[in-house]
mmCIF file with all atom_site columns, C-alpha atoms in Angstrom:
data_model
loop_
_atom_site.group_PDB
_atom_site.id
_atom_site.type_symbol
_atom_site.label_atom_id
_atom_site.label_alt_id
_atom_site.label_comp_id
_atom_site.label_asym_id
_atom_site.label_entity_id
_atom_site.label_seq_id
_atom_site.pdbx_PDB_ins_code
_atom_site.Cartn_x
_atom_site.Cartn_y
_atom_site.Cartn_z
_atom_site.occupancy
_atom_site.B_iso_or_equiv
_atom_site.pdbx_formal_charge
_atom_site.auth_seq_id
_atom_site.auth_comp_id
_atom_site.auth_asym_id
_atom_site.auth_atom_id
_atom_site.pdbx_PDB_model_num
ATOM 1   C CA . MET Q 1 1   ? -11.354 9.459   18.469  1.00 95.00 ? 33  MET Q CA 1
ATOM 2   C CA . ARG Q 1 2   ? -9.809  11.410  15.611  1.00 97.00 ? 34  ARG Q CA 1
ATOM 3   C CA . ALA Q 1 3   ? -9.623  10.691  11.880  1.00 98.00 ? 35  ALA Q CA 1
ATOM 4   C CA . ARG Q 1 4   ? -5.905  9.976   12.308  1.00 98.00 ? 36  ARG Q CA 1
ATOM 5   C CA . ASP Q 1 5   ? -6.816  7.057   14.624  1.00 98.00 ? 37  ASP Q CA 1
ATOM 6   C CA . ILE Q 1 6   ? -9.013  5.471   11.941  1.00 98.00 ? 38  ILE Q CA 1
ATOM 7   C CA . VAL Q 1 7   ? -6.297  6.088   9.335   1.00 98.00 ? 39  VAL Q CA 1
ATOM 8   C CA . ALA Q 1 8   ? -3.716  4.447   11.623  1.00 98.00 ? 40  ALA Q CA 1
ATOM 9   C CA . ALA Q 1 9   ? -5.961  1.402   12.116  1.00 97.00 ? 41  ALA Q CA 1
ATOM 10  C CA . VAL Q 1 10  ? -6.413  0.942   8.352   1.00 96.00 ? 42  VAL Q CA 1
ATOM 11  C CA . GLU Q 1 11  ? -2.746  1.557   7.619   1.00 96.00 ? 43  GLU Q CA 1
ATOM 12  C CA . GLU Q 1 12  ? -1.702  -0.943  10.284  1.00 95.00 ? 44  GLU Q CA 1
ATOM 13  C CA . PHE Q 1 13  ? -2.821  -3.773  8.002   1.00 91.00 ? 45  PHE Q CA 1
ATOM 14  C CA . ALA Q 1 14  ? -2.604  -1.930  4.645   1.00 95.00 ? 46  ALA Q CA 1
ATOM 15  C CA . PRO Q 1 15  ? 0.227   0.641   4.808   1.00 94.00 ? 47  PRO Q CA 1
ATOM 16  C CA . LEU Q 1 16  ? -0.220  3.638   2.516   1.00 96.00 ? 48  LEU Q CA 1
ATOM 17  C CA . GLY Q 1 17  ? 3.348   3.133   1.305   1.00 93.00 ? 49  GLY Q CA 1
ATOM 18  C CA . LEU Q 1 18  ? 2.171   0.043   -0.600  1.00 94.00 ? 50  LEU Q CA 1
ATOM 19  C CA . GLN Q 1 19  ? 0.056   2.051   -3.023  1.00 95.00 ? 51  GLN Q CA 1
ATOM 20  C CA . GLU Q 1 20  ? 0.884   2.051   -6.719  1.00 94.00 ? 52  GLU Q CA 1
ATOM 21  C CA . LYS Q 1 21  ? 2.293   5.286   -8.167  1.00 94.00 ? 53  LYS Q CA 1
ATOM 22  C CA . TRP Q 1 22  ? -0.911  5.935   -10.126 1.00 95.00 ? 54  TRP Q CA 1
ATOM 23  C CA . ASP Q 1 23  ? -3.160  5.397   -7.089  1.00 95.00 ? 55  ASP Q CA 1
ATOM 24  C CA . ASN Q 1 24  ? -4.606  8.137   -4.879  1.00 96.00 ? 56  ASN Q CA 1
ATOM 25  C CA . SER Q 1 25  ? -5.232  6.333   -1.602  1.00 97.00 ? 57  SER Q CA 1
ATOM 26  C CA . GLY Q 1 26  ? -5.205  8.244   1.661   1.00 97.00 ? 58  GLY Q CA 1
ATOM 27  C CA . LEU Q 1 27  ? -7.207  11.019  3.293   1.00 97.00 ? 59  LEU Q CA 1
ATOM 28  C CA . CYS Q 1 28  ? -8.691  13.081  0.457   1.00 96.00 ? 60  CYS Q CA 1
ATOM 29  C CA . VAL Q 1 29  ? -11.290 15.073  2.425   1.00 97.00 ? 61  VAL Q CA 1
ATOM 30  C CA . GLY Q 1 30  ? -11.034 16.421  5.943   1.00 97.00 ? 62  GLY Q CA 1
ATOM 31  C CA . SER Q 1 31  ? -8.390  16.821  8.583   1.00 97.00 ? 63  SER Q CA 1
ATOM 32  C CA . PRO Q 1 32  ? -6.532  14.063  10.415  1.00 97.00 ? 64  PRO Q CA 1
ATOM 33  C CA . ASP Q 1 33  ? -7.337  15.976  13.617  1.00 97.00 ? 65  ASP Q CA 1
ATOM 34  C CA . GLN Q 1 34  ? -11.110 16.071  13.203  1.00 97.00 ? 66  GLN Q CA 1
ATOM 35  C CA . GLU Q 1 35  ? -13.279 14.231  15.732  1.00 97.00 ? 67  GLU Q CA 1
ATOM 36  C CA . VAL Q 1 36  ? -14.849 10.992  14.511  1.00 97.00 ? 68  VAL Q CA 1
ATOM 37  C CA . HIS Q 1 37  ? -17.759 9.330   16.294  1.00 97.00 ? 69  HIS Q CA 1
ATOM 38  C CA . GLY Q 1 38  ? -18.929 7.061   13.484  1.00 97.00 ? 70  GLY Q CA 1
ATOM 39  C CA . VAL Q 1 39  ? -17.440 5.542   10.321  1.00 98.00 ? 71  VAL Q CA 1
ATOM 40  C CA . LEU Q 1 40  ? -19.252 4.289   7.224   1.00 98.00 ? 72  LEU Q CA 1
ATOM 41  C CA . LEU Q 1 41  ? -17.505 1.787   4.934   1.00 97.00 ? 73  LEU Q CA 1
ATOM 42  C CA . GLY Q 1 42  ? -18.087 1.559   1.188   1.00 97.00 ? 74  GLY Q CA 1
ATOM 43  C CA . LEU Q 1 43  ? -16.618 0.514   -2.122  1.00 96.00 ? 75  LEU Q CA 1
ATOM 44  C CA . ASP Q 1 44  ? -16.930 3.948   -3.771  1.00 97.00 ? 76  ASP Q CA 1
ATOM 45  C CA . CYS Q 1 45  ? -17.633 7.362   -2.254  1.00 98.00 ? 77  CYS Q CA 1
ATOM 46  C CA . THR Q 1 46  ? -20.747 8.312   -4.186  1.00 98.00 ? 78  THR Q CA 1
ATOM 47  C CA . PRO Q 1 47  ? -23.191 11.125  -3.409  1.00 98.00 ? 79  PRO Q CA 1
ATOM 48  C CA . ALA Q 1 48  ? -25.609 8.445   -2.143  1.00 98.00 ? 80  ALA Q CA 1
ATOM 49  C CA . LEU Q 1 49  ? -22.963 7.045   0.219   1.00 98.00 ? 81  LEU Q CA 1
ATOM 50  C CA . VAL Q 1 50  ? -22.317 10.530  1.619   1.00 98.00 ? 82  VAL Q CA 1
ATOM 51  C CA . ASP Q 1 51  ? -26.089 10.918  2.141   1.00 98.00 ? 83  ASP Q CA 1
ATOM 52  C CA . GLU Q 1 52  ? -26.093 7.575   3.953   1.00 98.00 ? 84  GLU Q CA 1
ATOM 53  C CA . ALA Q 1 53  ? -23.209 8.709   6.166   1.00 98.00 ? 85  ALA Q CA 1
ATOM 54  C CA . VAL Q 1 54  ? -25.075 11.906  7.044   1.00 98.00 ? 86  VAL Q CA 1
ATOM 55  C CA . ALA Q 1 55  ? -28.240 9.933   7.861   1.00 98.00 ? 87  ALA Q CA 1
ATOM 56  C CA . ALA Q 1 56  ? -26.236 7.503   10.025  1.00 98.00 ? 88  ALA Q CA 1
ATOM 57  C CA . GLY Q 1 57  ? -24.409 10.289  11.847  1.00 97.00 ? 89  GLY Q CA 1
ATOM 58  C CA . ALA Q 1 58  ? -21.013 9.129   10.560  1.00 98.00 ? 90  ALA Q CA 1
ATOM 59  C CA . ASP Q 1 59  ? -18.160 11.647  10.588  1.00 97.00 ? 91  ASP Q CA 1
ATOM 60  C CA . MET Q 1 60  ? -15.922 9.616   8.299   1.00 98.00 ? 92  MET Q CA 1
ATOM 61  C CA . ILE Q 1 61  ? -16.200 7.432   5.214   1.00 98.00 ? 93  ILE Q CA 1
ATOM 62  C CA . VAL Q 1 62  ? -13.601 4.767   4.434   1.00 98.00 ? 94  VAL Q CA 1
ATOM 63  C CA . THR Q 1 63  ? -13.751 3.343   0.912   1.00 98.00 ? 95  THR Q CA 1
ATOM 64  C CA . HIS Q 1 64  ? -11.763 0.998   -1.242  1.00 97.00 ? 96  HIS Q CA 1
ATOM 65  C CA . HIS Q 1 65  ? -11.683 3.231   -4.325  1.00 96.00 ? 97  HIS Q CA 1
ATOM 66  C CA . PRO Q 1 66  ? -10.400 6.814   -4.046  1.00 97.00 ? 98  PRO Q CA 1
ATOM 67  C CA . LEU Q 1 67  ? -12.941 9.577   -4.555  1.00 94.00 ? 99  LEU Q CA 1
ATOM 68  C CA . ILE Q 1 68  ? -10.406 11.671  -6.472  1.00 94.00 ? 100 ILE Q CA 1
ATOM 69  C CA . PHE Q 1 69  ? -8.635  9.772   -9.244  1.00 89.00 ? 101 PHE Q CA 1
ATOM 70  C CA . GLY Q 1 70  ? -6.473  11.542  -11.789 1.00 84.00 ? 102 GLY Q CA 1
ATOM 71  C CA . SER Q 1 71  ? -6.461  15.285  -12.199 1.00 86.00 ? 103 SER Q CA 1
ATOM 72  C CA . LEU Q 1 72  ? -9.443  17.140  -10.818 1.00 88.00 ? 104 LEU Q CA 1
ATOM 73  C CA . LYS Q 1 73  ? -10.292 20.106  -13.040 1.00 90.00 ? 105 LYS Q CA 1
ATOM 74  C CA . SER Q 1 74  ? -13.419 21.325  -11.255 1.00 91.00 ? 106 SER Q CA 1
ATOM 75  C CA . VAL Q 1 75  ? -15.765 20.551  -8.380  1.00 92.00 ? 107 VAL Q CA 1
ATOM 76  C CA . ARG Q 1 76  ? -19.317 20.884  -9.670  1.00 94.00 ? 108 ARG Q CA 1
ATOM 77  C CA . PRO Q 1 77  ? -22.577 19.370  -8.439  1.00 95.00 ? 109 PRO Q CA 1
ATOM 78  C CA . GLU Q 1 78  ? -23.403 18.101  -11.952 1.00 94.00 ? 110 GLU Q CA 1
ATOM 79  C CA . ASP Q 1 79  ? -20.500 15.657  -11.669 1.00 93.00 ? 111 ASP Q CA 1
ATOM 80  C CA . PRO Q 1 80  ? -20.864 12.691  -9.244  1.00 95.00 ? 112 PRO Q CA 1
ATOM 81  C CA . VAL Q 1 81  ? -17.335 13.165  -7.863  1.00 94.00 ? 113 VAL Q CA 1
ATOM 82  C CA . GLY Q 1 82  ? -17.894 16.892  -7.457  1.00 95.00 ? 114 GLY Q CA 1
ATOM 83  C CA . LEU Q 1 83  ? -21.250 16.340  -5.772  1.00 97.00 ? 115 LEU Q CA 1
ATOM 84  C CA . ALA Q 1 84  ? -19.795 13.765  -3.369  1.00 98.00 ? 116 ALA Q CA 1
ATOM 85  C CA . LEU Q 1 85  ? -16.972 16.181  -2.504  1.00 97.00 ? 117 LEU Q CA 1
ATOM 86  C CA . ILE Q 1 86  ? -19.374 19.079  -1.964  1.00 97.00 ? 118 ILE Q CA 1
ATOM 87  C CA . LYS Q 1 87  ? -21.669 16.979  0.238   1.00 98.00 ? 119 LYS Q CA 1
ATOM 88  C CA . ALA Q 1 88  ? -18.815 15.531  2.295   1.00 98.00 ? 120 ALA Q CA 1
ATOM 89  C CA . ILE Q 1 89  ? -17.193 18.923  2.871   1.00 98.00 ? 121 ILE Q CA 1
ATOM 90  C CA . ARG Q 1 90  ? -20.505 20.605  3.767   1.00 97.00 ? 122 ARG Q CA 1
ATOM 91  C CA . ALA Q 1 91  ? -21.301 17.807  6.228   1.00 98.00 ? 123 ALA Q CA 1
ATOM 92  C CA . GLY Q 1 92  ? -17.806 17.823  7.741   1.00 98.00 ? 124 GLY Q CA 1
ATOM 93  C CA . ILE Q 1 93  ? -17.225 14.197  6.757   1.00 98.00 ? 125 ILE Q CA 1
ATOM 94  C CA . ALA Q 1 94  ? -13.652 12.977  6.307   1.00 98.00 ? 126 ALA Q CA 1
ATOM 95  C CA . VAL Q 1 95  ? -13.091 10.617  3.369   1.00 98.00 ? 127 VAL Q CA 1
ATOM 96  C CA . TYR Q 1 96  ? -10.262 8.072   3.297   1.00 98.00 ? 128 TYR Q CA 1
ATOM 97  C CA . ALA Q 1 97  ? -9.528  5.408   0.663   1.00 98.00 ? 129 ALA Q CA 1
ATOM 98  C CA . SER Q 1 98  ? -7.312  2.343   0.764   1.00 97.00 ? 130 SER Q CA 1
ATOM 99  C CA . HIS Q 1 99  ? -7.216  1.066   -2.806  1.00 96.00 ? 131 HIS Q CA 1
ATOM 100 C CA . THR Q 1 100 ? -4.022  -0.659  -3.908  1.00 94.00 ? 132 THR Q CA 1
ATOM 101 C CA . PRO Q 1 101 ? -2.690  -0.908  -0.338  1.00 96.00 ? 133 PRO Q CA 1
ATOM 102 C CA . SER Q 1 102 ? -5.723  -3.072  0.504   1.00 95.00 ? 134 SER Q CA 1
ATOM 103 C CA . ASP Q 1 103 ? -5.243  -5.009  -2.727  1.00 94.00 ? 135 ASP Q CA 1
ATOM 104 C CA . LYS Q 1 104 ? -1.654  -5.875  -1.797  1.00 94.00 ? 136 LYS Q CA 1
ATOM 105 C CA . VAL Q 1 105 ? -2.128  -7.534  1.603   1.00 94.00 ? 137 VAL Q CA 1
ATOM 106 C CA . LEU Q 1 106 ? -3.752  -10.881 2.385   1.00 91.00 ? 138 LEU Q CA 1
ATOM 107 C CA . ALA Q 1 107 ? -5.764  -9.170  5.117   1.00 89.00 ? 139 ALA Q CA 1
ATOM 108 C CA . GLY Q 1 108 ? -7.294  -7.012  2.354   1.00 90.00 ? 140 GLY Q CA 1
ATOM 109 C CA . VAL Q 1 109 ? -9.699  -7.430  -0.543  1.00 90.00 ? 141 VAL Q CA 1
ATOM 110 C CA . SER Q 1 110 ? -8.170  -10.330 -2.497  1.00 91.00 ? 142 SER Q CA 1
ATOM 111 C CA . GLY Q 1 111 ? -7.383  -12.343 0.620   1.00 91.00 ? 143 GLY Q CA 1
ATOM 112 C CA . ALA Q 1 112 ? -10.889 -11.794 1.978   1.00 92.00 ? 144 ALA Q CA 1
ATOM 113 C CA . MET Q 1 113 ? -12.413 -13.002 -1.285  1.00 91.00 ? 145 MET Q CA 1
ATOM 114 C CA . ALA Q 1 114 ? -10.164 -16.069 -1.318  1.00 93.00 ? 146 ALA Q CA 1
ATOM 115 C CA . ARG Q 1 115 ? -11.145 -16.909 2.265   1.00 92.00 ? 147 ARG Q CA 1
ATOM 116 C CA . ARG Q 1 116 ? -14.836 -16.363 1.463   1.00 91.00 ? 148 ARG Q CA 1
ATOM 117 C CA . LEU Q 1 117 ? -14.500 -18.810 -1.436  1.00 88.00 ? 149 LEU Q CA 1
ATOM 118 C CA . GLY Q 1 118 ? -13.099 -21.355 1.003   1.00 89.00 ? 150 GLY Q CA 1
ATOM 119 C CA . LEU Q 1 119 ? -9.645  -21.560 -0.562  1.00 93.00 ? 151 LEU Q CA 1
ATOM 120 C CA . ALA Q 1 120 ? -6.766  -23.108 1.378   1.00 93.00 ? 152 ALA Q CA 1
ATOM 121 C CA . ASP Q 1 121 ? -3.043  -22.331 1.250   1.00 93.00 ? 153 ASP Q CA 1
ATOM 122 C CA . ILE Q 1 122 ? -3.770  -18.734 0.229   1.00 94.00 ? 154 ILE Q CA 1
ATOM 123 C CA . ARG Q 1 123 ? -0.782  -16.682 -0.884  1.00 93.00 ? 155 ARG Q CA 1
ATOM 124 C CA . ILE Q 1 124 ? -0.008  -13.518 -2.843  1.00 93.00 ? 156 ILE Q CA 1
ATOM 125 C CA . LEU Q 1 125 ? -0.475  -14.005 -6.600  1.00 91.00 ? 157 LEU Q CA 1
ATOM 126 C CA . GLU Q 1 126 ? 2.179   -11.472 -7.705  1.00 91.00 ? 158 GLU Q CA 1
ATOM 127 C CA . PRO Q 1 127 ? 4.576   -11.110 -4.744  1.00 92.00 ? 159 PRO Q CA 1
ATOM 128 C CA . GLU Q 1 128 ? 6.682   -7.969  -4.316  1.00 90.00 ? 160 GLU Q CA 1
ATOM 129 C CA . GLY Q 1 129 ? 9.785   -7.376  -2.220  1.00 85.00 ? 161 GLY Q CA 1
ATOM 130 C CA . ASP Q 1 130 ? 9.832   -9.797  0.699   1.00 84.00 ? 162 ASP Q CA 1
ATOM 131 C CA . GLY Q 1 131 ? 6.891   -11.767 -0.737  1.00 84.00 ? 163 GLY Q CA 1
ATOM 132 C CA . GLU Q 1 132 ? 4.532   -10.704 2.062   1.00 87.00 ? 164 GLU Q CA 1
ATOM 133 C CA . THR Q 1 133 ? 2.760   -8.152  -0.138  1.00 91.00 ? 165 THR Q CA 1
ATOM 134 C CA . GLY Q 1 134 ? 1.712   -7.921  -3.774  1.00 92.00 ? 166 GLY Q CA 1
ATOM 135 C CA . LEU Q 1 135 ? -1.318  -7.899  -6.018  1.00 91.00 ? 167 LEU Q CA 1
ATOM 136 C CA . GLY Q 1 136 ? -3.922  -10.653 -5.978  1.00 90.00 ? 168 GLY Q CA 1
ATOM 137 C CA . ALA Q 1 137 ? -4.378  -13.833 -4.015  1.00 93.00 ? 169 ALA Q CA 1
ATOM 138 C CA . VAL Q 1 138 ? -4.329  -17.459 -5.068  1.00 93.00 ? 170 VAL Q CA 1
ATOM 139 C CA . GLY Q 1 139 ? -5.197  -20.639 -3.229  1.00 94.00 ? 171 GLY Q CA 1
ATOM 140 C CA . VAL Q 1 140 ? -6.448  -24.175 -3.741  1.00 92.00 ? 172 VAL Q CA 1
ATOM 141 C CA . TRP Q 1 141 ? -9.874  -25.676 -3.332  1.00 86.00 ? 173 TRP Q CA 1
ATOM 142 C CA . ARG Q 1 142 ? -10.114 -27.978 -0.343  1.00 83.00 ? 174 ARG Q CA 1
ATOM 143 C CA . GLU Q 1 143 ? -11.716 -30.627 -2.556  1.00 82.00 ? 175 GLU Q CA 1
ATOM 144 C CA . PRO Q 1 144 ? -11.438 -31.258 -6.311  1.00 80.00 ? 176 PRO Q CA 1
ATOM 145 C CA . LEU Q 1 145 ? -13.778 -29.101 -8.388  1.00 76.00 ? 177 LEU Q CA 1
ATOM 146 C CA . SER Q 1 146 ? -14.821 -29.753 -11.981 1.00 82.00 ? 178 SER Q CA 1
ATOM 147 C CA . ALA Q 1 147 ? -14.697 -26.940 -14.537 1.00 82.00 ? 179 ALA Q CA 1
ATOM 148 C CA . ASP Q 1 148 ? -18.502 -27.111 -14.894 1.00 84.00 ? 180 ASP Q CA 1
ATOM 149 C CA . ALA Q 1 149 ? -19.004 -26.718 -11.144 1.00 77.00 ? 181 ALA Q CA 1
ATOM 150 C CA . ALA Q 1 150 ? -16.617 -23.764 -11.056 1.00 71.00 ? 182 ALA Q CA 1
ATOM 151 C CA . LEU Q 1 151 ? -18.635 -21.932 -13.697 1.00 69.00 ? 183 LEU Q CA 1
#
């Protein structure tokens, strides 16, 4: 399997084209053609997560938040982003993020949280375009819930 196959699987449910203009989702380290035998999932690509990927024998990390956000002025080991980049590159680990694309589909982060909370009639909170995508998710409790119980 190649990194492009993992990217295609993620983008099948959360297309990269959904990302906000300010976002930096996508493949930020590695080549789409590199071989992948194991994938580690995480929220943020930290130096510790890269160490965990190395220990697990993973060739790719898929995170929610992009490793590189904004302008990158330097890559130095004193900086957590720089250190994660250095470690990933040295280990040959591809790094892919799906931030706002995963936020904009019900199969993604907000929808998963709504389902985990047991909400029914889940829909996009702020629909865009055809209404099938957008930020957030909203639903209803299956049974009435008091404000005290919700807190």
